[in-house]
């Protein structure tokens, strides 16, 4: 059935159309996939149109081959109301994955040739009003990241998170040494890395002679915490360093509750590098299976994982402690191995609660946290699980400033003091609420705990904490 080109003369909110055509540059070669997406938000003036050529050998990746990935690309390009993606047609469909290595063919001369070949098509796919306004040039966006090569280790499905994949990548970094990472991604948010850990060869190989997917076996490096916003979350512990040092001196391990486990990088770091007793709450057992198999997650008496809804779990403990009726609270599945969901196993309070959850709705772009985790009754439940000097730490990716301001206002109604860390990437903020007044951490920089903290997270984010 022929495609009616006139449907592209106007924009329509969230309309997504995908088709294939012969490659104008190489008509006898592989088909080209063209995908056109209109923004959910439309302006009243002349719509802005842009195009993006999919990097060679990456056409199978979810960010380029799915509507949700296309939407995230569009939403990350302010002011664009129609984004046209052009790339090789994935031979076996968008759910097939192949090894990738950065190709020198993606250079400027090659892209200029593509732009010339596809310009008539791009103009034909532009709204009619653009031609009336004399707009004859369609800006070509570029997609750049630090991936040199990648290999998919497994693609699987979690009952709550949906399709996910585990991949090993080599990244281009400022360091002279080569760096390898293992990543966990969810299809619902294709360009968001859910978990990332550094990988190093098991044996003492020269990094110049190894590659991912080769014969060299890799293992997680738990000494380094990736990505940077997780280091900032850990830096928040400097606010209560004197209290933590007192507990450590008394041979009582500090306790952390982590809401959202993912691959377990944050939990493993707290346990291995800072000696915390850690409890993690995760809804999806499929995610936990991946964390154990690929990311080195290992439970023990001091490292427990609870399978269930974190909100219900926290409220259930609070109600149990206050003697309230629990009939209306959902029951939980039994924990595996050495762990238990028994309320009696959580008979103490936490020094810190850390929340790292993203919003499951990709329609407005990547955001965090989900609104349900920051409702007042949930924040009050979390607060009641903290010690008198405890802190509540949450990763925030605000949709806009008003969202962030509203979140701060909500926190002020629950916590006594608020602190913030601006990661500096224009995206992540760490918001910290305290149960009681905190002694200025600037007067405590020489404590043993802060010295160690600076050592294991490079120290930079400790100095970025500010009271708000």
XYZ file of C-alpha atoms in Angstrom:
468
model
C 0.000 0.000 0.000
C 1.420 3.355 -1.086
C 2.106 5.975 1.562
C 0.054 9.157 1.209
C 2.700 11.883 1.434
C 0.070 14.534 2.127
C -0.324 13.305 5.720
C 2.962 15.011 6.502
C 1.670 18.446 5.444
C 0.439 19.125 8.975
C 1.670 18.119 12.399
C -0.417 16.053 14.773
C 0.510 15.635 18.458
C 2.377 12.357 19.131
C 1.788 11.010 15.614
C 4.382 8.378 14.723
C 4.834 7.020 11.199
C 7.521 4.586 10.105
C 8.264 3.254 6.596
C 11.101 1.917 4.444
C 12.425 3.119 1.084
C 15.369 2.293 -1.190
C 18.519 4.129 -0.179
C 18.872 7.194 -2.481
C 22.665 6.992 -2.098
C 22.831 3.248 -2.800
C 19.469 2.205 -4.336
C 20.544 -1.411 -4.807
C 21.694 -1.845 -1.225
C 19.799 -2.301 2.043
C 16.521 -0.478 2.589
C 16.452 2.690 4.630
C 14.088 3.040 7.590
C 12.451 6.450 7.945
C 10.581 7.328 11.129
C 8.672 10.574 11.655
C 7.492 11.671 15.098
C 5.533 14.798 16.001
C 5.972 16.242 19.458
C 3.196 15.789 22.039
C 3.320 19.577 22.470
C 2.556 21.721 19.438
C 3.111 25.473 19.003
C 0.842 27.884 17.199
C 3.551 29.138 14.831
C 5.552 27.478 12.123
C 6.725 24.085 13.469
C 10.444 23.443 13.711
C 11.606 20.293 11.934
C 14.920 18.483 12.377
C 16.464 15.239 11.146
C 18.938 12.777 12.578
C 20.928 10.117 10.741
C 21.198 6.960 12.840
C 24.862 5.976 13.367
C 25.867 2.978 11.299
C 25.518 -0.385 13.035
C 23.367 1.104 15.809
C 20.036 0.920 13.983
C 18.945 -2.029 16.178
C 19.315 -0.092 19.419
C 16.054 0.768 21.162
C 16.741 4.489 21.169
C 16.729 4.506 17.352
C 14.349 1.646 16.563
C 11.420 2.255 18.939
C 8.863 4.996 19.283
C 9.760 5.577 22.949
C 13.422 5.988 22.028
C 12.495 8.368 19.207
C 10.374 10.364 21.669
C 13.260 10.751 24.090
C 15.488 12.022 21.287
C 12.814 14.539 20.311
C 12.225 15.726 23.871
C 15.956 16.211 24.367
C 15.954 18.636 21.411
C 14.194 21.781 22.732
C 11.857 23.512 20.311
C 11.720 20.677 17.774
C 8.157 19.650 16.894
C 8.926 17.032 14.251
C 11.978 14.792 14.339
C 12.824 12.600 11.342
C 15.104 9.622 11.880
C 16.849 8.001 8.907
C 18.967 4.886 9.170
C 19.567 1.412 7.812
C 16.553 -0.823 8.222
C 17.129 -3.289 11.121
C 17.270 -6.591 9.237
C 15.719 -8.711 11.961
C 13.570 -6.068 13.595
C 14.066 -3.654 16.515
C 14.355 -6.436 19.102
C 17.448 -7.934 17.477
C 20.851 -6.872 18.766
C 24.278 -7.018 17.249
C 27.746 -6.205 18.442
C 28.751 -2.624 17.723
C 32.064 -0.939 17.096
C 32.348 2.739 16.286
C 32.763 3.194 12.562
C 34.932 5.894 11.018
C 32.317 6.086 8.267
C 30.283 8.364 10.543
C 32.503 11.323 9.675
C 31.489 14.781 8.537
C 32.113 14.160 4.814
C 29.930 11.063 4.858
C 27.139 12.869 6.700
C 27.275 15.778 4.249
C 26.799 13.303 1.403
C 23.793 11.806 3.182
C 22.307 15.228 3.740
C 22.492 16.034 0.034
C 20.995 12.673 -0.966
C 18.098 12.887 1.458
C 17.309 16.602 1.263
C 14.387 16.150 -1.180
C 12.854 13.535 1.128
C 13.311 15.725 4.205
C 11.585 18.631 2.485
C 8.746 16.345 1.412
C 8.308 15.210 5.017
C 8.147 18.773 6.324
C 4.829 20.497 7.099
C 3.391 22.543 4.245
C 3.546 25.740 6.286
C 7.347 25.491 6.350
C 7.496 25.790 2.555
C 5.061 28.717 2.647
C 7.365 30.477 5.108
C 10.379 29.945 2.865
C 12.047 27.334 5.086
C 14.179 25.208 2.760
C 16.868 23.906 5.129
C 16.224 21.153 7.621
C 18.798 21.162 10.442
C 20.627 17.863 10.860
C 21.126 16.876 14.476
C 24.053 14.738 15.559
C 24.036 11.916 18.064
C 27.227 11.575 20.053
C 28.028 9.406 23.045
C 31.159 7.874 24.501
C 30.577 4.285 23.347
C 33.458 2.851 21.330
C 32.120 -0.693 21.184
C 29.353 -2.731 22.776
C 28.133 -6.299 23.044
C 24.748 -7.443 24.381
C 25.091 -10.175 27.004
C 21.385 -10.858 27.513
C 17.962 -9.507 26.638
C 15.190 -10.536 29.026
C 11.920 -9.379 30.575
C 11.000 -8.325 34.105
C 7.421 -8.570 35.313
C 7.335 -4.869 36.262
C 10.099 -3.177 34.256
C 9.370 -4.977 30.987
C 12.105 -5.704 28.459
C 15.666 -5.055 29.551
C 19.153 -5.828 28.353
C 22.609 -6.218 29.820
C 25.525 -4.998 27.735
C 29.276 -4.574 28.043
C 30.719 -1.408 26.533
C 34.071 0.191 26.034
C 33.847 3.938 26.506
C 35.908 6.859 25.334
C 37.057 8.806 28.388
C 39.509 11.519 29.352
C 41.810 8.969 30.955
C 44.659 7.515 28.935
C 43.603 4.046 30.106
C 40.846 2.122 28.359
C 37.635 1.787 30.368
C 35.052 -0.960 30.235
C 31.569 -0.822 31.744
C 28.630 -3.148 32.214
C 25.216 -1.547 31.795
C 21.589 -2.378 32.457
C 18.944 -0.710 30.266
C 15.140 -0.825 30.178
C 13.262 -0.620 26.892
C 10.689 1.799 28.331
C 13.450 4.414 28.745
C 15.947 3.407 26.044
C 18.541 6.163 26.432
C 18.708 5.965 30.231
C 21.379 3.739 31.765
C 19.699 2.154 34.780
C 22.883 0.689 36.258
C 26.514 1.023 35.270
C 29.568 -0.559 36.867
C 33.213 -0.488 35.895
C 34.648 -3.806 34.691
C 38.277 -4.919 34.853
C 40.012 -8.085 33.602
C 39.986 -10.951 36.121
C 43.663 -11.622 35.435
C 46.446 -9.117 35.040
C 46.174 -8.437 31.324
C 47.461 -5.380 29.544
C 44.408 -3.252 28.751
C 45.825 -2.576 25.297
C 45.405 -6.241 24.393
C 41.835 -6.935 25.582
C 38.418 -6.304 24.133
C 34.850 -6.920 25.221
C 33.410 -10.135 23.892
C 36.865 -11.666 23.602
C 38.511 -14.451 25.544
C 39.454 -12.264 28.521
C 37.075 -12.613 31.491
C 35.963 -9.424 33.249
C 34.794 -8.786 36.823
C 33.062 -5.829 38.545
C 35.298 -3.179 40.115
C 33.415 -2.216 43.299
C 35.964 0.445 44.225
C 34.467 2.904 41.742
C 30.871 4.133 41.743
C 29.254 5.047 38.424
C 27.519 7.239 37.315
C 28.486 10.540 39.043
C 25.062 11.213 40.600
C 25.456 8.076 42.735
C 28.716 9.477 44.099
C 26.827 12.638 44.982
C 24.190 10.608 46.827
C 26.955 8.958 48.857
C 28.558 12.377 49.468
C 25.433 13.358 51.422
C 26.674 11.104 54.235
C 29.182 13.837 55.087
C 26.276 15.707 56.679
C 26.043 13.074 59.414
C 29.678 12.005 59.484
C 30.160 12.566 63.231
C 27.148 10.375 64.047
C 28.294 7.655 61.673
C 31.781 7.730 63.136
C 30.343 7.297 66.637
C 28.437 4.204 65.512
C 31.478 2.763 63.774
C 33.599 3.378 66.893
C 30.961 1.542 68.952
C 31.261 -1.453 66.573
C 27.739 -0.822 65.251
C 27.611 -0.734 61.454
C 25.650 2.206 59.999
C 22.397 1.140 58.315
C 21.115 2.184 54.907
C 17.780 1.524 53.223
C 17.963 1.708 49.432
C 14.666 2.051 47.568
C 15.212 0.634 44.088
C 17.999 -1.891 43.602
C 18.544 -2.140 39.846
C 21.941 -3.735 39.328
C 22.828 -3.011 42.957
C 25.835 -0.750 42.317
C 24.937 1.736 45.062
C 24.137 -0.974 47.600
C 27.325 -2.924 46.906
C 29.399 0.248 47.216
C 27.867 1.190 50.577
C 28.502 -2.299 51.896
C 31.966 -2.964 50.477
C 33.578 0.487 50.644
C 31.908 2.107 53.670
C 30.949 -0.890 55.814
C 27.203 -0.221 55.906
C 24.543 -2.753 56.728
C 22.257 -2.481 53.722
C 18.609 -3.302 53.074
C 17.360 -2.944 49.502
C 13.754 -3.055 48.316
C 13.021 -4.061 44.716
C 9.708 -4.981 43.081
C 10.996 -6.982 40.142
C 12.615 -10.364 40.787
C 13.792 -10.405 37.172
C 15.920 -7.336 37.874
C 17.361 -9.001 40.971
C 18.260 -12.111 38.962
C 20.168 -9.927 36.508
C 21.869 -8.051 39.372
C 23.069 -11.300 40.922
C 24.199 -12.852 37.646
C 25.898 -9.889 35.993
C 26.548 -7.137 38.562
C 27.983 -9.028 41.528
C 25.036 -8.545 43.894
C 25.608 -10.871 46.853
C 23.240 -11.025 49.840
C 24.403 -11.792 53.350
C 23.323 -11.159 56.930
C 24.406 -7.544 56.518
C 23.143 -7.173 52.942
C 19.476 -8.055 52.578
C 17.143 -7.720 49.633
C 13.375 -7.483 50.044
C 11.102 -8.238 47.096
C 8.059 -5.993 47.170
C 6.619 -2.505 46.898
C 8.839 -0.135 48.903
C 5.978 2.205 49.818
C 3.835 -0.589 51.205
C 6.846 -2.144 52.923
C 7.794 1.073 54.739
C 4.230 1.794 55.779
C 3.784 -1.769 56.984
C 6.785 -1.474 59.295
C 5.630 1.910 60.580
C 2.143 0.558 61.280
C 3.565 -2.522 62.997
C 5.699 -0.394 65.275
C 2.764 1.818 66.166
C 0.454 -1.180 66.690
C -1.975 -0.233 63.933
C -4.114 -2.698 61.976
C -2.248 -4.179 59.023
C -5.205 -5.802 57.263
C -5.244 -3.174 54.515
C -1.553 -3.458 53.743
C -0.494 -5.769 50.914
C 1.386 -8.909 51.891
C 4.836 -9.632 50.578
C 6.473 -12.614 48.980
C 9.029 -14.499 51.002
C 12.612 -13.473 50.469
C 15.082 -15.825 48.882
C 18.182 -17.397 50.372
C 19.347 -15.816 53.627
C 16.947 -12.913 53.534
C 13.501 -12.468 55.036
C 10.608 -10.068 54.828
C 9.740 -10.751 58.462
C 9.099 -7.430 60.193
C 10.993 -8.664 63.238
C 14.143 -8.698 61.129
C 13.925 -4.908 60.804
C 13.899 -4.005 64.482
C 16.231 -1.034 64.204
C 16.214 2.370 62.545
C 18.158 3.536 59.514
C 20.875 6.180 59.382
C 20.048 6.997 55.758
C 17.344 6.186 53.232
C 18.406 6.549 49.603
C 15.860 6.601 46.773
C 16.906 6.135 43.156
C 13.772 5.518 41.070
C 12.841 6.894 37.668
C 9.364 7.675 36.396
C 7.905 4.856 34.301
C 6.057 7.199 31.944
C 8.327 8.228 29.066
C 5.779 10.583 27.459
C 7.269 13.660 29.129
C 10.880 12.576 28.899
C 13.135 11.155 31.587
C 12.196 12.272 35.094
C 12.685 11.153 38.673
C 11.341 10.340 41.164
C 7.872 8.830 40.588
C 5.223 11.027 42.194
C 3.928 8.224 44.410
C 7.226 7.966 46.315
C 7.131 11.647 47.342
C 3.558 11.851 48.599
C 3.449 13.318 52.088
C 2.291 10.141 53.842
C 5.162 8.215 52.204
C 7.751 10.819 53.212
C 6.381 10.752 56.767
C 6.668 6.951 56.815
C 10.257 7.168 55.605
C 11.070 9.832 58.182
C 9.751 7.622 60.985
C 12.192 4.887 59.938
C 15.201 7.168 60.371
C 17.270 7.751 63.486
C 17.110 11.153 65.136
C 20.076 12.336 63.062
C 19.073 10.419 59.923
C 18.786 11.776 56.387
C 16.530 11.034 53.423
C 18.402 11.259 50.101
C 16.706 11.186 46.705
C 17.855 11.536 43.095
C 15.757 14.138 41.263
C 15.530 14.652 37.501
C 12.929 17.442 37.312
C 10.738 17.920 34.261
C 11.004 21.661 34.848
C 11.775 24.170 37.596
C 8.191 24.285 38.845
C 8.297 20.503 39.418
C 11.480 20.858 41.453
C 10.184 23.844 43.453
C 6.997 21.931 44.300
C 9.082 18.983 45.464
C 11.193 21.232 47.705
C 8.017 22.753 49.175
C 6.691 19.263 49.922
C 9.939 18.268 51.625
C 9.853 21.388 53.802
C 6.556 20.167 55.213
C 8.178 16.934 56.412
C 11.898 17.441 57.101
C 13.508 19.963 59.411
C 16.385 20.959 57.140
C 16.957 20.604 53.402
C 20.202 20.340 51.460
C 20.941 20.071 47.759
C 23.698 18.888 45.444
C 23.644 20.174 41.875
C 25.425 17.496 39.850
C 26.274 20.041 37.181
C 25.019 18.014 34.231
C 21.863 20.093 33.808
C 19.783 17.075 34.734
C 20.360 15.486 38.161
C 19.913 17.069 41.572
C 20.309 15.302 44.898
C 17.785 16.467 47.489
C 18.497 15.715 51.150
C 16.077 16.030 54.040
C 17.167 15.746 57.688
C 15.149 14.616 60.691
C 16.891 17.059 63.049
C 19.271 20.046 62.808
C 22.657 19.015 61.491
C 25.980 20.344 62.673
C 27.696 22.158 59.833
C 29.653 19.563 57.905
C 32.196 22.231 56.934
C 33.502 22.105 60.500
C 34.015 18.359 60.353
C 36.089 17.851 57.240
C 38.990 16.253 59.081
C 36.941 13.423 60.603
C 38.080 9.932 59.696
C 34.778 9.126 58.021
C 34.891 12.180 55.750
C 38.537 11.476 54.935
C 37.559 7.993 53.814
C 34.470 9.322 52.027
C 36.560 11.776 50.048
C 38.940 8.998 49.133
C 36.338 6.559 47.780
C 34.217 9.119 45.870
C 36.993 11.541 44.894
C 35.578 14.103 47.309
C 34.270 16.669 44.837
C 30.567 16.376 45.679
C 31.132 16.840 49.421
C 32.033 20.477 48.713
C 28.951 21.007 46.523
C 26.417 20.360 49.290
C 24.467 23.485 50.134
C 21.629 24.201 52.536
C 18.438 25.454 50.869
